CSV table of C-alpha atoms and ligand atoms in Angstrom, one decimal:
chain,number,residue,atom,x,y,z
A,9,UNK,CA,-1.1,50.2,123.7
A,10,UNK,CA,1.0,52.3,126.4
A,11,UNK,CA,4.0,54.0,125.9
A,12,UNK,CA,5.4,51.6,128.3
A,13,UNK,CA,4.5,48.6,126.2
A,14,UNK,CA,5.7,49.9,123.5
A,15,UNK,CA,9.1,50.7,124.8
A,16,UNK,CA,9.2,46.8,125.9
A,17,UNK,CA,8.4,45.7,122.7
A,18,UNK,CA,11.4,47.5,120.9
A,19,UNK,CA,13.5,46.2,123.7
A,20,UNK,CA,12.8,42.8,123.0
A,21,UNK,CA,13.0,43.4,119.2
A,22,UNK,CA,16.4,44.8,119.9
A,23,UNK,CA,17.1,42.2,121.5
A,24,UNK,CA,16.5,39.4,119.1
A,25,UNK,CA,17.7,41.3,116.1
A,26,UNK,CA,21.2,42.1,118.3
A,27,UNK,CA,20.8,37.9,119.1
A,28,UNK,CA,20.2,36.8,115.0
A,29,UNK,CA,22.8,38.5,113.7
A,30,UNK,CA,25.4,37.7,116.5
A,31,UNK,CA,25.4,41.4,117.9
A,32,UNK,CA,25.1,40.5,121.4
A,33,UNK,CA,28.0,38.8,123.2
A,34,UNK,CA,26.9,35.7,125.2
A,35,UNK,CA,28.0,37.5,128.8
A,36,UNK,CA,25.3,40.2,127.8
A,37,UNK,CA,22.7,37.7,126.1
A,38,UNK,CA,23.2,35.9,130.2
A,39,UNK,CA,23.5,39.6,131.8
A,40,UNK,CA,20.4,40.2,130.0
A,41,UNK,CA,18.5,36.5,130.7
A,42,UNK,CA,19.6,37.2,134.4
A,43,UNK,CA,17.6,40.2,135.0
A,44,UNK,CA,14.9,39.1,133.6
A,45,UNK,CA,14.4,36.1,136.4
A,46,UNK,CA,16.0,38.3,139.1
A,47,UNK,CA,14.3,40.8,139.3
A,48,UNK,CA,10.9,39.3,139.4
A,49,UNK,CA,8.7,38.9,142.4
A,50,UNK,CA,9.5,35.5,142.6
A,51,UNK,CA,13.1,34.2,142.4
A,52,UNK,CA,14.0,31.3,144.8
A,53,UNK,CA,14.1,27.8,145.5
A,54,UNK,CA,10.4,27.3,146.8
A,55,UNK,CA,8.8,29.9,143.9
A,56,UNK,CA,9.8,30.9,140.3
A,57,UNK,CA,8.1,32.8,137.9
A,58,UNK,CA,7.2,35.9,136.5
A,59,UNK,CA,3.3,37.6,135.6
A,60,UNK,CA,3.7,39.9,132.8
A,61,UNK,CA,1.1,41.5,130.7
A,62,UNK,CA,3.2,41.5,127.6
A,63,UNK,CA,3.9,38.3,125.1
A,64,UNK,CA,7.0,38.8,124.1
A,65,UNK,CA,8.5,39.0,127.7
A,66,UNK,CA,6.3,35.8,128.7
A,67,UNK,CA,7.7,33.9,125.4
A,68,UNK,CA,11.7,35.4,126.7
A,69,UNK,CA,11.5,33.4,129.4
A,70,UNK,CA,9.6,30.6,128.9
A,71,UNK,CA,12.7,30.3,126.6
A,72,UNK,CA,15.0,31.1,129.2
A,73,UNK,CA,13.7,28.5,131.3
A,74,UNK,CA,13.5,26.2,128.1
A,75,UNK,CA,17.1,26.7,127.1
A,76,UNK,CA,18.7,26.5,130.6
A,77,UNK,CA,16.2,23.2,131.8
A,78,UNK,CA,15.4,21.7,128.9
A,79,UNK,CA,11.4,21.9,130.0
A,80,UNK,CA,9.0,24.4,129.5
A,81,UNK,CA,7.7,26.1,132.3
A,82,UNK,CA,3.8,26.4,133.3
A,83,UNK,CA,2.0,28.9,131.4
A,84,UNK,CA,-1.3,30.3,132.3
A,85,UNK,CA,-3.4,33.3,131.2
A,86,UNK,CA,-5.4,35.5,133.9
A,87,UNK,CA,-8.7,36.8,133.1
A,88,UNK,CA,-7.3,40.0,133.1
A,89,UNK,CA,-5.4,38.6,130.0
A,90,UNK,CA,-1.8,38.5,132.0
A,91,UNK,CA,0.4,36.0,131.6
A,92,UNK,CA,1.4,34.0,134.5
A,93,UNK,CA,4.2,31.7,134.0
A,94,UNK,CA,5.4,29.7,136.7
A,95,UNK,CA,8.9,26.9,136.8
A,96,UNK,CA,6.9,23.8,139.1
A,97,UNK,CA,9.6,21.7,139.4
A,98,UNK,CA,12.1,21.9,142.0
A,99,UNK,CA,14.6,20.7,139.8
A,100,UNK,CA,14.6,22.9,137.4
A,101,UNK,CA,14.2,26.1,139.7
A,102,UNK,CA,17.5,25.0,141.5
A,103,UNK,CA,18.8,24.6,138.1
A,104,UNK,CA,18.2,28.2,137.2
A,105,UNK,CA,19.4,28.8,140.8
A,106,UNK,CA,22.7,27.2,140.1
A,107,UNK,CA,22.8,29.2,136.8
A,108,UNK,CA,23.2,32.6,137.7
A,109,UNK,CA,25.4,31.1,140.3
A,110,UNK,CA,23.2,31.2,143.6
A,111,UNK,CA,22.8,27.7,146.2
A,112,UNK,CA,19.2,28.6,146.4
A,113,UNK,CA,19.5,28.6,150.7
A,114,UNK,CA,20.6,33.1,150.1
A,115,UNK,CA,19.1,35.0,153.3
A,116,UNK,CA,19.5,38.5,151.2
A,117,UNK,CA,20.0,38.1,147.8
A,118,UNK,CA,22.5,40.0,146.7
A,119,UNK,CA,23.2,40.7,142.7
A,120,UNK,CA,25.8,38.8,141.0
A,121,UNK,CA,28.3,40.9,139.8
A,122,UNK,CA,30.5,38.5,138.3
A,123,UNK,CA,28.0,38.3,135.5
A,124,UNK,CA,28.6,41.3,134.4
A,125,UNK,CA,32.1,41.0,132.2
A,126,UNK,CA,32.2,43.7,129.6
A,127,UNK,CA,31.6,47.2,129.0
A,128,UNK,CA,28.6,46.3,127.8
A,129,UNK,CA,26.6,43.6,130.0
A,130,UNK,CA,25.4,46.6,132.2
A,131,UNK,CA,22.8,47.7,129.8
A,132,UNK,CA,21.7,44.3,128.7
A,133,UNK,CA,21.0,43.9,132.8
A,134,UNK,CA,19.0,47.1,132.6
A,135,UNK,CA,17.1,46.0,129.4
A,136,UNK,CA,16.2,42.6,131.2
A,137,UNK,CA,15.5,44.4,134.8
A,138,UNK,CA,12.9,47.2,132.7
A,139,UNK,CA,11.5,44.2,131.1
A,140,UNK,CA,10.8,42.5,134.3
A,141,UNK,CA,10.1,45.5,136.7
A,142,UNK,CA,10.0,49.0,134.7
A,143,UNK,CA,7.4,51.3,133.7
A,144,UNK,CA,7.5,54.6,131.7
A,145,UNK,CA,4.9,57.3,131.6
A,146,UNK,CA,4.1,58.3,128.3
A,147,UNK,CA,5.8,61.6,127.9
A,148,UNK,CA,2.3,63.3,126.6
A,149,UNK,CA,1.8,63.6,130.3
A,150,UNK,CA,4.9,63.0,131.8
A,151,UNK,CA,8.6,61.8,131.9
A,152,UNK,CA,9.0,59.3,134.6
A,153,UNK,CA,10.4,56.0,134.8
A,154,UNK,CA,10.7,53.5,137.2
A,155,UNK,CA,12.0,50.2,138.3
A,156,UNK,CA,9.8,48.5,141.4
A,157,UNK,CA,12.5,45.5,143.4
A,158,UNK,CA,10.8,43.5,145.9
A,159,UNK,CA,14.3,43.9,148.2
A,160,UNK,CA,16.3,46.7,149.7
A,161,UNK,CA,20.0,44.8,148.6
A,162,UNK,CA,18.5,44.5,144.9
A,163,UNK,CA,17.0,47.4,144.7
A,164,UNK,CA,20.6,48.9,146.1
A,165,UNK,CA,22.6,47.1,143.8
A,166,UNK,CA,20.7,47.7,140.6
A,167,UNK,CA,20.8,51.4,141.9
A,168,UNK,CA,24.9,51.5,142.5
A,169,UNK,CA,25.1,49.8,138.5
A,170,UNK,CA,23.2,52.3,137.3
A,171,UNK,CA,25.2,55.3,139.0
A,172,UNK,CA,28.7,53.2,137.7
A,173,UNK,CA,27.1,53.8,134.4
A,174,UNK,CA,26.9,57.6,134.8
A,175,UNK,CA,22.9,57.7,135.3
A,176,UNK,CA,21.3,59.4,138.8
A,177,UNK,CA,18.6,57.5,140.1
A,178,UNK,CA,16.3,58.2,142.5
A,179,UNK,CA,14.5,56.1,145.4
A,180,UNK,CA,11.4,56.0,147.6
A,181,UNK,CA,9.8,53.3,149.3
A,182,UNK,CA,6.4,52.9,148.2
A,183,UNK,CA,3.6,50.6,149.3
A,184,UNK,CA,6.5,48.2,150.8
A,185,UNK,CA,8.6,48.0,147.5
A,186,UNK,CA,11.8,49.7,146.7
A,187,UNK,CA,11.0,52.0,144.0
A,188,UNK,CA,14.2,53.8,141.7
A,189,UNK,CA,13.0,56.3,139.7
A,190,UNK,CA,14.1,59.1,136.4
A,191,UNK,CA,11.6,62.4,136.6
A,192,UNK,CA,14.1,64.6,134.5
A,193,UNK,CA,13.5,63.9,130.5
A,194,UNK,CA,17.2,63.3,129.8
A,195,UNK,CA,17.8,60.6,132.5
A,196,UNK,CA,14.6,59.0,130.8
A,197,UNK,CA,16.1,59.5,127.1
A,198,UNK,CA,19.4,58.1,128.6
A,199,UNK,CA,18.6,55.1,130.0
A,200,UNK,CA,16.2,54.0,127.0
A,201,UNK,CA,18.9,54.9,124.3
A,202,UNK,CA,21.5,52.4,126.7
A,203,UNK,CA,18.8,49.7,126.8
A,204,UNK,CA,18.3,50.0,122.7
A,205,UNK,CA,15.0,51.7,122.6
A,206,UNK,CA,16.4,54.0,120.3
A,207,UNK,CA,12.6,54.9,118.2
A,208,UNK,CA,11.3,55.3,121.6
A,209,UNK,CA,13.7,57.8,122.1
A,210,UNK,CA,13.2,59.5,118.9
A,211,UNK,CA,9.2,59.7,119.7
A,212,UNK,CA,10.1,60.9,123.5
A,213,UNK,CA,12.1,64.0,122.1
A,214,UNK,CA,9.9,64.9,119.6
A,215,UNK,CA,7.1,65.2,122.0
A,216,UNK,CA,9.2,67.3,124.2
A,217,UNK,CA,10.3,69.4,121.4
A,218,UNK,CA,6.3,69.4,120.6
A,219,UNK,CA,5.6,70.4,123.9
A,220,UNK,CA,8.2,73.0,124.1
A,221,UNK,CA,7.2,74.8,121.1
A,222,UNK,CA,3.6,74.6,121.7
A,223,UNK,CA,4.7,76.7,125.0
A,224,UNK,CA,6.9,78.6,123.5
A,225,UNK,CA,4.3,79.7,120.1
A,226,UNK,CA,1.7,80.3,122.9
A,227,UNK,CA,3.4,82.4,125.0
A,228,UNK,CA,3.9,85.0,122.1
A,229,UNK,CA,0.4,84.2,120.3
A,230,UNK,CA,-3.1,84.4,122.0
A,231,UNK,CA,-3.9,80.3,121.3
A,232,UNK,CA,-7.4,80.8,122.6
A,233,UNK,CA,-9.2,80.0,119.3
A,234,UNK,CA,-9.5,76.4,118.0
A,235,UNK,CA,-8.3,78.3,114.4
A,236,UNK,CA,-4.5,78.9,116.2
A,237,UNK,CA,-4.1,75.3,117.8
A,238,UNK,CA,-4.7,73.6,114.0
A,239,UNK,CA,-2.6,76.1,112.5
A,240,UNK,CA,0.0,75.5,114.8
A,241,UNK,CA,-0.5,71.6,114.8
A,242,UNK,CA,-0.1,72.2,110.7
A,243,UNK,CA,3.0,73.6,111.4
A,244,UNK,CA,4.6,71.2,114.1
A,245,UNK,CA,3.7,68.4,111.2
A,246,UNK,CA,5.9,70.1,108.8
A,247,UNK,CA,8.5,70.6,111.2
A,248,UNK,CA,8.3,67.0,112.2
A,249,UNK,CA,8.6,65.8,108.7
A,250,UNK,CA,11.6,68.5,107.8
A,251,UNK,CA,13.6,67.0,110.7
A,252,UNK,CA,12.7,63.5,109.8
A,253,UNK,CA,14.0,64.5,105.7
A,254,UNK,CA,16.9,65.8,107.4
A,255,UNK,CA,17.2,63.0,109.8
A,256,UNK,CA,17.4,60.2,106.8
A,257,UNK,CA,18.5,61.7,103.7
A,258,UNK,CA,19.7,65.3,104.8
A,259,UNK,CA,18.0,68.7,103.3
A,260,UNK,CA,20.2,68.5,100.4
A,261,UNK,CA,18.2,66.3,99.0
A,262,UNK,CA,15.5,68.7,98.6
A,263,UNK,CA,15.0,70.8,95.7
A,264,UNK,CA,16.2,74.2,95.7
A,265,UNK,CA,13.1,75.9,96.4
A,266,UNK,CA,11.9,73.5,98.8
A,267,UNK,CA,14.8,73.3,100.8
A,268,UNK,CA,14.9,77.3,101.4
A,269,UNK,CA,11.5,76.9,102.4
A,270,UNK,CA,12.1,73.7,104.6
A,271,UNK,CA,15.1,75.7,106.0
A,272,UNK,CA,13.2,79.0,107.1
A,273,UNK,CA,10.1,76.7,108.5
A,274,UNK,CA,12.5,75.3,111.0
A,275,UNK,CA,13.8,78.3,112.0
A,276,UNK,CA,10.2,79.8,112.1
A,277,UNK,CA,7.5,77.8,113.9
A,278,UNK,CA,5.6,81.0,114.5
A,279,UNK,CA,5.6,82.4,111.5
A,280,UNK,CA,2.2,82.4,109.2
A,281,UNK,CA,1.8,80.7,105.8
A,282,UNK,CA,2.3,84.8,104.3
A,283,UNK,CA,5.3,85.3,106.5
A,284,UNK,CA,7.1,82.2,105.2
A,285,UNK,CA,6.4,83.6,101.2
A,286,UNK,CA,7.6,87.2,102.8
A,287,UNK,CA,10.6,85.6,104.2
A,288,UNK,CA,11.9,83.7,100.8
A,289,UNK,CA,14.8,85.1,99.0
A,290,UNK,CA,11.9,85.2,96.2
A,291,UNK,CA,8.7,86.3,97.9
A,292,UNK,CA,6.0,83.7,97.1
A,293,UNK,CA,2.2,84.3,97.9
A,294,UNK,CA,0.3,82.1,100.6
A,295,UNK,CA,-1.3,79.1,98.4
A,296,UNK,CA,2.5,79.2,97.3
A,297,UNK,CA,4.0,78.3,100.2
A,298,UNK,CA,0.9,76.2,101.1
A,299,UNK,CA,1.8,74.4,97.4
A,300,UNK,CA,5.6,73.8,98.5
A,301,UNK,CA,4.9,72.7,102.4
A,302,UNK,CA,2.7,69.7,100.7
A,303,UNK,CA,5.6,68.5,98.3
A,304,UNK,CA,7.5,68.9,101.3
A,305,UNK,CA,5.2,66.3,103.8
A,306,UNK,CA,5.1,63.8,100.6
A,307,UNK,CA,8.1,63.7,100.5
A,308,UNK,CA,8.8,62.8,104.2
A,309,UNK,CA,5.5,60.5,103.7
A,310,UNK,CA,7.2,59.0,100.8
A,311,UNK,CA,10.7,58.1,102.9
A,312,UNK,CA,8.5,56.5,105.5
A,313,UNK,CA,7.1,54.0,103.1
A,314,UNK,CA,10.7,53.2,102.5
A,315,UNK,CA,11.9,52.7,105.6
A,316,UNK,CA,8.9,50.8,106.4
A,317,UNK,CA,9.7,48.7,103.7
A,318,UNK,CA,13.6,48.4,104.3
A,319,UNK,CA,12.4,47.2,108.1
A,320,UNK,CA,10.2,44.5,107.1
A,321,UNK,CA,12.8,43.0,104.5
B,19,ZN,ZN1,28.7,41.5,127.9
């Protein structure tokens, strides 16, 4: 799966944990629900509906459109395996209309700000806009997100929410839809930490810091050989699973020695399996060091079971 789809399906997990346990006021659950069916391609009197390729947004609103109609909408699958659902009855799409407080008979839909009522509703109407009309690259080849708006005034109006929330997008016009846009990696981290997609984040900044270390080790080593990428790969793993010991229990829980070691390999990325046993306060030989670094991934492996296990309870 993409980057991008996994992103969505965090949001939408966020979403229903933040719904279960009664973390998400009912002005942001709407804010939320709101952008999902506004910013679709099709929002009016004469056509409802949204084409997604992922599940979990297709079974949000069908239960949108169940909760605020009392029907289920038309569901279809493509043979590209996209989901295509569609609200058929009159009725019911001037319902929804009525809703989110529009007559149906709007020229130029403009957003409805008056949903929005606390601090908070903001980034529920971003979760439910990405949902409906974002995209991120994965940030193995690049950070980019975007939002693509079939109008000008709601493409204008997301874009003035988003700057009242201390974000900078960007816009171009691109193949006749409005197109705002992140390119810098923190504007990316930003707006996915508002939305909830906090893991998503996580994994975005650890490929950066991946990235940025592999430029930085290869700028002072010659990383020609096939040899130097899997020793550096080796060492980017323990660094990952140092910060992720750190992260969730703190290097104090380490033992002494491994902690020292855990310590100078953060500090280190360059060094060499001898210059980390050089390094200790007691010099250690190379399968020494190679002995500790193992504890040192079990360890992290270990506290990933754990979490694992806390998550699915
Ligand atoms: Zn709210």
């Amino acid at each position: 799966m993409s980057f991008s789809h996994d992103v969505k399906s965090e949001l939408i997990a966020f979403s229903e944990a933040a719904r279960a346990s009664g973390n998400l006021p009912l002005c942001c659950r709407q804010a939320e629900t709101y952008a999902l069916f506004l910013f679709c391609r099709s929002f009016g009197a004469s056509e409802m509906g949204i084409r997604t390729e992922h599940e979990g947004i297709a079974d949000a609103y069908v239960a949108a459109v169940k909760e605020m109609t009392g029907h289920r909408p038309k569901t279809e699958r493509t043979a590209g395996g996209k989901y295509r659902i569609t609200v058929e009855d009159p009725v019911d799409r001037q319902a929804i209309l009525s809703e989110f407080g529009y007559s149906g008979n709007e020229v130029n839909r403009r957003q409805n700000t008056g949903l929005l009522q606390c601090e908070n509703c903001p980034a529920a109407l971003f979760r439910g806009a990405f949902l409906t009309a974002g995209t991120v690259t994965d940030p193995e080849k690049d950070y980019h997100m975007e939002f693509v708006l079939s109008t000008k005034n709601l493409c204008s109006d997301l874009m003035a929410q988003m700057e009242q929330a201390g974000l900078s997008p960007k816009y171009v016009m691109r193949g006749g839809a409005h197109v705002i846009y992140f390119k810098d990696s923190e504007s990316v981290e930003d707006l996915l930490t508002l939305m909830g997609a906090t893991e998503s984040t996580l994994e975005l900044m650890g490929t950066k810091m991946y990235k940025d270390m592999r430029n930085r080790v290869n700028r002072r080593m010659n990383f020609e050989n096939a040899n130097s990428t899997r020793t550096f790969d080796a060492a980017y793993r323990q660094i990952e699973a140092i910060r992720y010991i750190d992260r969730k229990r703190g290097l104090e829980s380490l033992p002494p020695e491994l902690r020292e070691l855990a310590k100078l390999r953060l500090e280190n990325a360059d060094y060499s399996l001898k210059e980390l046993g050089e390094n200790l306060s007691e010099p250690i030989s190379r399968s020494g060091v190679n002995h500790r670094l193992q504890k040192i991934l079990e360890y992290a492996d270990d506290l990933r079971s754990v979490e694992k296990l806390k998550k699915r309870s």
